XYZ file of C-alpha atoms in Angstrom:
593
model
C -28.082 9.900 3.035
C -26.217 9.476 -0.332
C -23.111 10.260 1.558
C -23.920 7.965 3.988
C -24.573 5.072 1.683
C -21.337 6.171 -0.033
C -19.245 5.794 3.065
C -20.385 2.600 4.159
C -20.318 1.237 0.532
C -17.165 2.241 -0.161
C -15.355 0.590 2.982
C -17.588 -2.557 2.521
C -16.351 -3.025 -1.142
C -12.680 -2.400 -0.009
C -12.834 -4.755 2.906
C -15.387 -7.400 1.603
C -17.476 -7.046 4.980
C -20.798 -8.535 4.982
C -23.412 -5.979 6.478
C -24.860 -7.020 9.765
C -28.419 -6.747 10.895
C -29.640 -3.968 13.390
C -30.571 -4.407 16.714
C -33.912 -2.405 16.512
C -35.285 0.364 14.548
C -37.529 3.255 15.655
C -40.458 4.789 13.842
C -38.048 7.449 12.282
C -35.781 4.664 10.885
C -32.960 5.385 13.163
C -31.091 2.653 15.349
C -30.876 3.975 18.946
C -28.187 2.265 21.091
C -29.814 3.357 24.549
C -33.286 2.320 23.574
C -32.218 -1.077 22.004
C -29.407 -2.411 24.503
C -29.646 -0.069 27.822
C -31.035 0.891 30.875
C -31.361 4.398 32.369
C -28.031 4.493 34.071
C -26.539 3.609 30.510
C -27.419 7.329 29.404
C -24.486 8.434 31.496
C -21.900 6.386 29.272
C -19.356 8.480 27.438
C -17.466 5.959 25.789
C -18.478 2.662 23.716
C -16.483 -0.548 22.889
C -15.946 -4.276 22.904
C -14.280 -6.057 25.760
C -13.876 -9.428 23.362
C -12.486 -7.187 20.308
C -10.521 -4.994 22.738
C -11.332 -1.665 21.505
C -12.956 1.752 22.814
C -13.718 5.340 21.556
C -15.739 8.358 22.560
C -19.643 8.333 22.292
C -21.324 11.401 21.465
C -24.611 11.970 23.270
C -26.494 11.791 19.998
C -24.532 8.602 18.583
C -26.868 6.346 16.414
C -25.284 3.043 16.250
C -25.248 0.255 13.970
C -23.250 -2.914 14.598
C -22.798 -6.544 14.116
C -24.114 -9.321 16.693
C -20.237 -9.917 17.996
C -19.371 -6.033 17.531
C -16.428 -6.657 15.206
C -18.176 -4.368 12.727
C -19.401 -0.742 13.956
C -20.888 2.380 12.400
C -21.769 5.445 14.189
C -23.382 8.829 12.944
C -23.584 11.869 15.068
C -25.393 14.885 14.048
C -23.508 17.109 16.319
C -20.404 16.306 14.820
C -21.729 16.003 11.467
C -19.786 12.787 11.162
C -19.759 9.056 10.576
C -17.563 6.654 12.140
C -16.920 2.860 10.643
C -14.907 0.375 12.449
C -13.983 -3.218 11.094
C -12.025 -5.654 13.455
C -10.288 -8.685 11.731
C -8.139 -11.404 12.710
C -4.631 -10.789 11.674
C -4.369 -14.533 10.503
C -1.357 -13.598 8.390
C 0.624 -11.741 11.129
C 0.989 -8.757 9.275
C 2.999 -5.694 10.386
C 1.866 -2.182 9.532
C 4.574 -2.004 6.750
C 2.915 -5.184 5.460
C -0.378 -3.529 5.518
C 0.810 -0.562 3.713
C 2.449 -2.658 1.023
C -0.896 -4.626 0.504
C -2.870 -1.146 0.318
C -0.437 -0.050 -2.417
C -0.881 -3.282 -4.223
C -4.507 -3.190 -4.070
C -4.708 0.583 -5.279
C -2.988 -0.562 -8.538
C -5.842 -2.956 -9.308
C -8.658 -1.178 -11.438
C -11.600 -3.106 -9.807
C -13.658 -0.134 -8.414
C -13.334 2.665 -10.930
C -16.514 4.409 -9.324
C -15.650 4.447 -5.657
C -12.028 6.029 -5.802
C -10.544 7.951 -3.076
C -8.478 11.145 -3.074
C -5.572 10.413 -1.001
C -3.674 13.296 0.479
C -1.643 11.923 2.882
C -0.407 8.433 3.734
C 2.287 7.389 6.309
C 2.996 5.323 9.514
C 2.891 7.420 12.510
C 2.714 7.316 16.307
C 0.107 9.198 18.906
C 1.160 10.510 22.096
C 1.324 7.170 23.833
C 3.597 5.732 21.403
C 0.873 3.566 19.556
C 1.587 2.908 15.900
C -0.815 3.243 13.100
C -1.240 3.905 9.371
C -2.793 7.158 8.701
C -4.466 7.996 5.429
C -6.335 11.331 4.910
C -8.464 11.733 1.870
C -11.397 13.440 0.691
C -14.869 12.051 -0.528
C -15.005 11.911 -4.291
C -18.696 10.761 -4.458
C -19.620 14.643 -5.177
C -17.662 14.691 -8.269
C -20.001 12.737 -9.996
C -22.628 15.090 -9.386
C -21.068 18.555 -9.809
C -19.546 20.438 -12.476
C -15.805 19.926 -12.877
C -13.513 21.065 -9.985
C -16.539 22.240 -7.788
C -16.904 19.074 -6.022
C -13.865 19.996 -3.649
C -16.048 22.567 -2.453
C -18.310 20.134 -0.968
C -16.143 17.207 -0.235
C -16.226 15.464 3.200
C -12.873 15.017 5.065
C -11.965 11.355 5.925
C -9.243 10.210 7.904
C -8.560 6.239 7.738
C -6.364 5.014 10.663
C -5.091 1.309 10.502
C -4.140 -0.235 13.853
C -2.356 -3.770 14.601
C -2.807 -4.792 17.743
C -3.960 -7.827 20.161
C -3.561 -10.166 17.089
C -6.356 -8.058 15.474
C -6.309 -5.380 12.430
C -8.583 -2.377 13.313
C -9.468 -0.621 10.455
C -11.128 2.784 11.239
C -12.481 5.810 9.357
C -14.010 8.940 10.379
C -15.816 11.334 8.028
C -16.869 14.746 8.704
C -18.634 17.279 6.347
C -15.863 19.378 4.578
C -17.503 22.690 5.431
C -18.146 21.845 9.217
C -14.764 20.283 9.390
C -13.166 23.733 8.407
C -14.276 25.505 11.694
C -14.358 22.456 13.721
C -10.836 20.502 13.194
C -11.079 20.083 17.305
C -14.167 18.200 17.000
C -12.807 15.934 14.339
C -9.413 15.335 16.274
C -11.534 14.532 19.640
C -13.558 11.921 17.663
C -10.562 9.975 15.980
C -8.119 10.320 18.796
C -10.471 8.784 21.088
C -10.153 5.434 19.540
C -7.949 2.914 21.519
C -7.144 -0.621 20.621
C -7.898 -1.663 24.219
C -10.762 -1.980 26.550
C -10.041 -0.763 30.383
C -13.184 -1.849 31.815
C -14.059 1.536 33.307
C -17.728 2.335 34.209
C -18.251 5.010 31.402
C -17.663 2.503 28.571
C -20.766 0.998 26.985
C -20.117 -2.678 26.139
C -21.318 -3.660 22.688
C -20.330 -7.346 22.753
C -22.729 -9.757 23.768
C -21.613 -10.582 27.393
C -24.724 -12.280 28.648
C -23.192 -15.030 31.080
C -26.279 -17.122 31.644
C -28.371 -19.363 29.502
C -31.223 -18.135 27.426
C -34.291 -20.182 26.288
C -35.000 -20.193 22.428
C -38.513 -20.943 21.759
C -39.879 -21.755 18.279
C -43.450 -20.667 18.545
C -44.190 -22.256 15.120
C -42.951 -25.597 15.271
C -43.574 -26.124 18.660
C -39.744 -26.783 20.310
C -37.600 -24.863 22.607
C -33.791 -25.126 23.719
C -31.672 -23.783 26.374
C -28.702 -21.865 24.832
C -25.415 -21.464 26.211
C -23.766 -17.916 26.762
C -22.549 -16.139 23.726
C -24.688 -18.399 21.561
C -27.156 -16.872 19.181
C -29.818 -18.075 16.577
C -28.712 -17.711 12.922
C -31.105 -16.260 10.163
C -34.862 -15.640 10.506
C -36.643 -16.516 13.818
C -39.094 -19.313 14.011
C -37.520 -21.114 11.117
C -38.349 -24.562 9.985
C -34.494 -25.034 10.074
C -32.947 -23.254 12.555
C -29.119 -22.703 13.023
C -27.370 -21.760 16.241
C -23.899 -20.726 16.446
C -21.308 -19.298 19.114
C -20.785 -15.716 18.655
C -17.296 -15.900 19.482
C -14.497 -18.328 18.840
C -12.597 -19.838 21.850
C -9.383 -17.853 20.916
C -11.690 -14.786 20.903
C -12.874 -15.466 24.247
C -9.880 -16.927 26.223
C -7.055 -15.762 23.951
C -5.998 -19.437 22.981
C -3.780 -19.802 20.136
C -4.801 -21.108 17.043
C -3.257 -24.220 16.065
C -1.032 -23.996 12.890
C -1.669 -25.692 9.619
C -5.100 -26.644 10.383
C -8.133 -25.199 7.934
C -10.985 -24.860 10.516
C -13.128 -22.985 7.872
C -14.662 -25.843 6.287
C -16.066 -27.269 9.475
C -19.033 -25.117 10.665
C -19.345 -25.719 14.214
C -22.867 -25.254 15.950
C -26.621 -26.791 16.582
C -29.345 -27.080 13.956
C -32.927 -28.034 14.703
C -35.186 -29.075 11.691
C -38.488 -30.180 11.396
C -38.004 -32.877 8.425
C -41.875 -33.868 7.658
C -44.758 -35.079 9.193
C -44.496 -38.760 11.090
C -46.445 -41.721 9.519
C -48.731 -43.596 11.967
C -46.406 -46.404 13.664
C -43.495 -44.708 12.620
C -40.441 -45.015 15.253
C -37.066 -43.026 15.996
C -35.502 -46.212 15.922
C -36.610 -47.062 12.766
C -35.668 -43.723 11.296
C -32.126 -43.765 13.004
C -31.327 -47.182 11.709
C -32.104 -45.856 8.391
C -29.787 -43.325 8.643
C -27.228 -45.582 9.756
C -27.687 -47.936 6.971
C -27.218 -44.914 4.570
C -24.105 -43.903 6.223
C -22.606 -47.418 5.996
C -23.703 -47.485 2.123
C -22.290 -44.264 1.155
C -19.251 -43.300 3.471
C -16.109 -45.351 3.349
C -15.757 -47.549 6.788
C -12.127 -45.599 7.061
C -13.766 -42.039 7.316
C -16.275 -42.378 10.136
C -16.660 -44.381 13.563
C -20.018 -44.887 15.420
C -19.645 -43.616 18.967
C -23.421 -43.986 20.118
C -26.391 -45.553 18.803
C -29.094 -45.832 21.624
C -32.597 -44.663 22.757
C -32.943 -41.295 24.585
C -35.452 -41.120 27.566
C -37.271 -37.578 26.626
C -40.751 -36.447 27.984
C -43.459 -36.409 25.309
C -41.108 -37.472 22.631
C -39.666 -40.747 20.859
C -36.001 -39.989 20.620
C -32.912 -42.069 19.329
C -29.326 -40.685 19.406
C -26.690 -41.344 16.882
C -23.391 -39.903 17.396
C -20.773 -40.499 14.667
C -16.953 -39.147 14.188
C -15.966 -38.234 10.787
C -12.407 -37.893 9.587
C -13.061 -36.943 6.036
C -10.619 -34.294 6.589
C -7.179 -35.673 7.598
C -6.036 -34.118 10.897
C -9.093 -32.226 11.483
C -11.935 -34.627 12.448
C -15.173 -33.633 13.601
C -18.285 -35.413 15.668
C -21.974 -35.141 14.512
C -24.326 -35.589 17.583
C -27.676 -36.401 16.116
C -31.139 -36.700 17.893
C -33.870 -38.073 15.699
C -37.080 -37.278 17.464
C -40.824 -38.047 16.676
C -43.471 -35.951 18.506
C -46.090 -33.488 18.023
C -47.085 -35.576 14.938
C -43.833 -34.613 13.318
C -40.049 -35.945 12.603
C -37.423 -33.476 14.059
C -33.644 -33.761 13.489
C -31.581 -31.790 16.262
C -27.904 -32.065 14.946
C -24.611 -30.719 16.870
C -21.243 -30.504 14.924
C -18.232 -30.020 17.042
C -14.539 -30.682 16.099
C -13.170 -33.992 17.784
C -10.488 -32.141 19.903
C -13.092 -30.367 21.486
C -15.315 -33.097 21.877
C -12.527 -35.070 23.719
C -12.252 -31.972 26.086
C -14.775 -32.923 28.721
C -15.725 -29.288 29.592
C -16.317 -28.388 25.778
C -18.146 -31.522 25.198
C -20.511 -30.557 28.021
C -21.322 -27.362 26.868
C -22.805 -28.954 23.565
C -24.631 -32.005 25.275
C -26.235 -29.841 27.710
C -27.799 -27.963 24.940
C -28.701 -31.186 23.218
C -30.281 -32.241 26.288
C -32.206 -29.230 26.735
C -33.982 -29.647 23.782
C -37.852 -30.282 24.326
C -41.075 -30.584 22.456
C -44.066 -28.441 23.447
C -47.443 -28.483 21.820
C -48.203 -25.320 23.119
C -45.878 -23.638 21.008
C -47.312 -25.202 17.554
C -48.938 -22.736 15.028
C -52.460 -23.016 14.414
C -51.716 -22.983 10.909
C -49.118 -25.704 10.862
C -50.385 -28.677 8.794
C -48.886 -31.650 7.034
C -45.505 -31.585 5.748
C -45.087 -34.102 3.234
C -41.802 -35.586 2.245
C -41.134 -36.935 -1.289
C -40.255 -40.454 -0.103
C -44.154 -40.697 0.965
C -44.891 -40.425 -2.884
C -42.318 -42.824 -4.636
C -39.423 -45.235 -3.822
C -36.203 -43.494 -4.520
C -34.571 -46.994 -5.435
C -37.236 -47.481 -8.321
C -35.287 -47.163 -11.922
C -35.941 -44.095 -14.481
C -33.877 -43.399 -17.686
C -31.151 -40.504 -18.078
C -30.955 -39.798 -21.756
C -29.475 -36.971 -23.930
C -32.086 -35.502 -26.030
C -30.633 -35.586 -29.566
C -28.212 -38.413 -29.931
C -30.070 -41.218 -27.700
C -27.359 -41.800 -25.429
C -28.860 -43.445 -22.010
C -28.295 -45.282 -19.071
C -30.331 -46.437 -16.149
C -30.273 -44.530 -12.706
C -32.776 -44.372 -9.676
C -35.217 -41.810 -8.733
C -32.737 -40.523 -6.016
C -30.941 -38.870 -8.692
C -31.591 -35.240 -9.497
C -31.704 -34.678 -13.164
C -30.366 -30.910 -13.826
C -29.636 -30.538 -17.716
C -32.020 -32.552 -19.334
C -31.354 -32.681 -23.016
C -29.586 -29.404 -23.164
C -27.911 -28.457 -26.735
C -25.404 -25.913 -27.593
C -22.752 -25.270 -30.504
C -19.239 -25.765 -29.849
C -17.949 -24.454 -33.290
C -18.034 -26.042 -36.627
C -19.881 -29.318 -36.758
C -18.731 -30.404 -33.074
C -22.423 -29.948 -31.537
C -22.934 -31.475 -28.148
C -25.983 -32.903 -26.698
C -25.836 -33.194 -22.995
C -27.656 -34.193 -19.715
C -26.304 -34.314 -16.063
C -27.593 -35.884 -13.016
C -26.587 -35.754 -9.299
C -27.356 -37.992 -5.991
C -27.299 -35.989 -2.856
C -26.933 -38.837 -0.585
C -23.860 -40.436 -2.302
C -22.412 -37.331 -4.148
C -22.562 -39.210 -7.385
C -22.408 -36.903 -10.303
C -22.984 -38.186 -13.900
C -22.310 -36.107 -17.138
C -23.437 -37.751 -20.406
C -22.091 -36.122 -23.737
C -22.463 -36.936 -26.997
C -21.616 -35.302 -30.426
C -20.079 -35.352 -33.793
C -16.309 -35.903 -33.660
C -14.397 -37.148 -36.648
C -10.825 -37.438 -34.857
C -9.781 -40.786 -33.626
C -10.909 -41.985 -30.081
C -7.299 -41.873 -28.994
C -7.575 -37.912 -29.331
C -10.346 -38.077 -26.686
C -8.602 -40.185 -24.638
C -5.511 -38.311 -24.290
C -7.679 -35.292 -22.904
C -7.555 -37.484 -19.875
C -4.408 -39.301 -19.886
C -2.572 -36.004 -20.625
C -3.752 -34.774 -17.227
C -3.025 -37.875 -15.446
C 0.426 -37.986 -16.514
C 1.270 -34.889 -14.713
C -1.178 -35.181 -11.819
C 0.719 -34.972 -8.428
C -1.623 -37.192 -6.651
C -0.862 -39.908 -8.923
C 2.874 -39.675 -9.093
C 2.727 -39.459 -5.233
C 0.814 -42.914 -5.188
C -2.272 -41.315 -3.432
C -4.422 -42.164 -6.529
C -4.026 -44.953 -9.149
C -5.411 -45.008 -12.601
C -6.627 -47.721 -14.697
C -6.974 -47.774 -18.677
C -9.023 -50.477 -20.706
C -10.235 -50.562 -24.215
C -12.185 -52.956 -26.127
C -14.243 -53.169 -29.762
C -17.802 -54.318 -29.759
C -20.213 -54.224 -32.780
C -18.058 -51.952 -34.754
C -17.543 -49.620 -32.036
C -14.355 -48.566 -30.013
C -14.456 -48.180 -26.173
C -12.195 -46.795 -23.575
C -12.794 -47.150 -19.802
C -10.705 -44.886 -17.778
C -10.659 -44.906 -14.059
C -8.842 -42.608 -11.347
C -9.409 -43.742 -7.885
C -7.833 -42.498 -4.443
C -6.073 -44.951 -1.967
C -7.560 -43.468 1.426
C -5.106 -45.342 3.790
C -2.259 -43.568 1.345
C -3.691 -40.519 1.797
C -3.801 -40.679 5.632
C -0.204 -41.971 5.556
C 0.833 -39.159 3.999
C -1.391 -36.832 6.034
C -0.167 -38.371 9.655
C 1.411 -36.683 12.300
C 4.841 -36.678 10.912
C 3.457 -34.438 7.964
C 0.566 -32.843 9.584
C -1.168 -32.244 6.256
C -4.764 -31.568 5.711
C -6.788 -33.517 3.008
C -10.243 -33.127 2.455
C -11.448 -36.508 1.112
C -15.217 -35.268 0.394
C -13.238 -32.792 -2.320
C -10.696 -35.463 -3.650
C -12.785 -36.956 -6.374
C -12.673 -40.839 -7.929
C -13.282 -40.355 -11.756
C -14.870 -43.215 -14.076
C -14.629 -42.347 -17.524
C -16.715 -44.412 -20.298
C -15.823 -43.460 -23.968
C -17.704 -44.775 -26.855
C -16.581 -43.936 -30.584
C -19.289 -45.092 -33.093
C -18.665 -43.908 -36.695
C -18.031 -40.096 -36.354
C -19.976 -39.733 -33.312
C -18.397 -39.632 -29.542
C -20.123 -40.568 -26.294
C -18.620 -40.125 -23.092
C -20.307 -40.920 -19.731
C -18.323 -39.097 -16.823
C -18.904 -40.188 -13.264
C -17.232 -38.516 -10.371
C -17.636 -39.237 -6.476
C -15.739 -38.227 -3.338
C -13.013 -40.589 -2.147
C -14.974 -40.432 1.201
C -18.209 -41.928 -0.621
C -16.094 -44.366 -2.700
C -17.755 -47.349 -0.701
C -17.921 -50.831 -2.393
C -21.750 -50.413 -2.957
C -20.878 -47.205 -4.563
C -18.408 -48.253 -6.922
C -20.832 -51.406 -7.848
C -23.729 -48.705 -8.936
C -20.958 -46.981 -10.905
C -20.030 -50.001 -12.777
C -23.757 -50.600 -13.446
C -24.209 -47.333 -14.867
C -21.522 -48.161 -17.413
C -22.678 -51.407 -18.321
C -26.177 -50.248 -18.704
C -25.168 -47.580 -21.318
C -27.155 -48.053 -24.695
C -26.993 -45.919 -28.098
C -29.916 -45.953 -30.039
C -31.154 -48.667 -27.952
C -27.787 -50.611 -28.726
C -25.662 -51.999 -25.617
C -22.252 -52.257 -26.138
C -21.338 -53.881 -22.999
C -18.339 -56.409 -22.767
C -16.251 -58.594 -20.672
C -13.272 -58.591 -22.897
C -10.877 -55.846 -22.122
C -7.199 -55.023 -22.972
C -5.676 -53.125 -20.361
C -2.992 -50.101 -21.091
C -0.427 -48.319 -18.934
C -0.754 -44.652 -18.928
C 2.877 -44.169 -20.311
C 1.491 -45.500 -23.680
C -0.382 -42.480 -24.164
């Protein structure tokens, strides 16, 4: 067992693979391919593989299988061969050649990141098999035993390991086969049979057991706790735990994997997680309607997203059996040249509020066939009280207990540096104190509002230097800021003297139209307006103490209403009960610092 754990752990650490869940486990803890996937006819299968990822290899009669849902991670052990096989398939995103891959391996071996999981390599080369298929061949021994045996004796027990790396079909296939050392010495032919059976291809013969999810019909998913069901398209699966209050569904394979489409260049798709989610939000109040709920969400959208980054496509009632439903569909272009669509159903039924939300990239939404795939799943959603758990009771929302618009105080503990915020803010670092060396102690408190993404940091401390030294911390980085130099963001600096204190206001704001212009078709650049941050810094120097309020908000959320709220955060500042607000400011150029 220790050898098995080593074999898997070593490869996982090297390749950064996330272990996938097993399909079923017998009483003895083994995962049996045939009992899990197969019918009686599959007992005759002599090969295993994936049609989607285009690979196949020999399947011993006693092979025990562990695989990811989409079969790009595969582990098999076989007692008759005293061997373990591990395969990881990944997209060749960087268009690497075998020579490139070998160079990467050499570079990674120079890093002393994993001192315990070292390998003893005996052979490394790029070779060809009898069919002319080229691959990287690495022969090594398992050094795991060296840590449990006396010096030198580990070699007598070492497992024999051969690692092969193929690059084919726009994929990288990383295959490792391990055989017990003593068994290998008298059964080299069996080892060769195993490893030479691997092919980076899939020929559809009747003897291959397909591991990919090839279900070509829709499947109904029933949530038997929260009382709903939905029809899933082929290749779609539930993610995470079954019967969850928040249930996510994703396609196992990308369009490129299923149809060999060529992925568009220069588009970062990783941050847009496509799929469908179903959530039971809370219990519904008596008389509450889906229309009112949807209208509130539209109001929040307008308050918290710049009008340049979204467009409302649909806002209408849905005729659904046994439920009050309202549909809101919005296109978001918070990522330039990579817009996406949120298609939401606000549903009240069974005494609860449900949100069914689909996320799809805009180019797919404009494709009638791909759009239809998502819409048919949304339209299949139903509530069914027969599937409500008898233990399911009231699910209270915090909104039922207090008004998020009511005011509370954000205050540092030691220096009495405060402002007024609403209860919608989550205070995360109330009054924390720490030493920064010498007498420059700091007193901090932070707050964050999820709906607007406004983040506030309030810092106070003893700092004897002039206020301009503090201002330079900000103006210095702005003077070399590429976005400011390109005209994508603008800086304003103001100062004033109030009641013996010196105050500086520093503001950096992005121009969304300028960002979009630079990202247009002629440039084809991707800028994430939810990552570009507007910054509002308010610095007060009173005696030897310095007080800084730093507020940030993503450019996408920089609406007029949110900017007014940020200005109020500054004007409401008090220090030991004294307000230093003023309307008399002197403007400065950044070049003056």
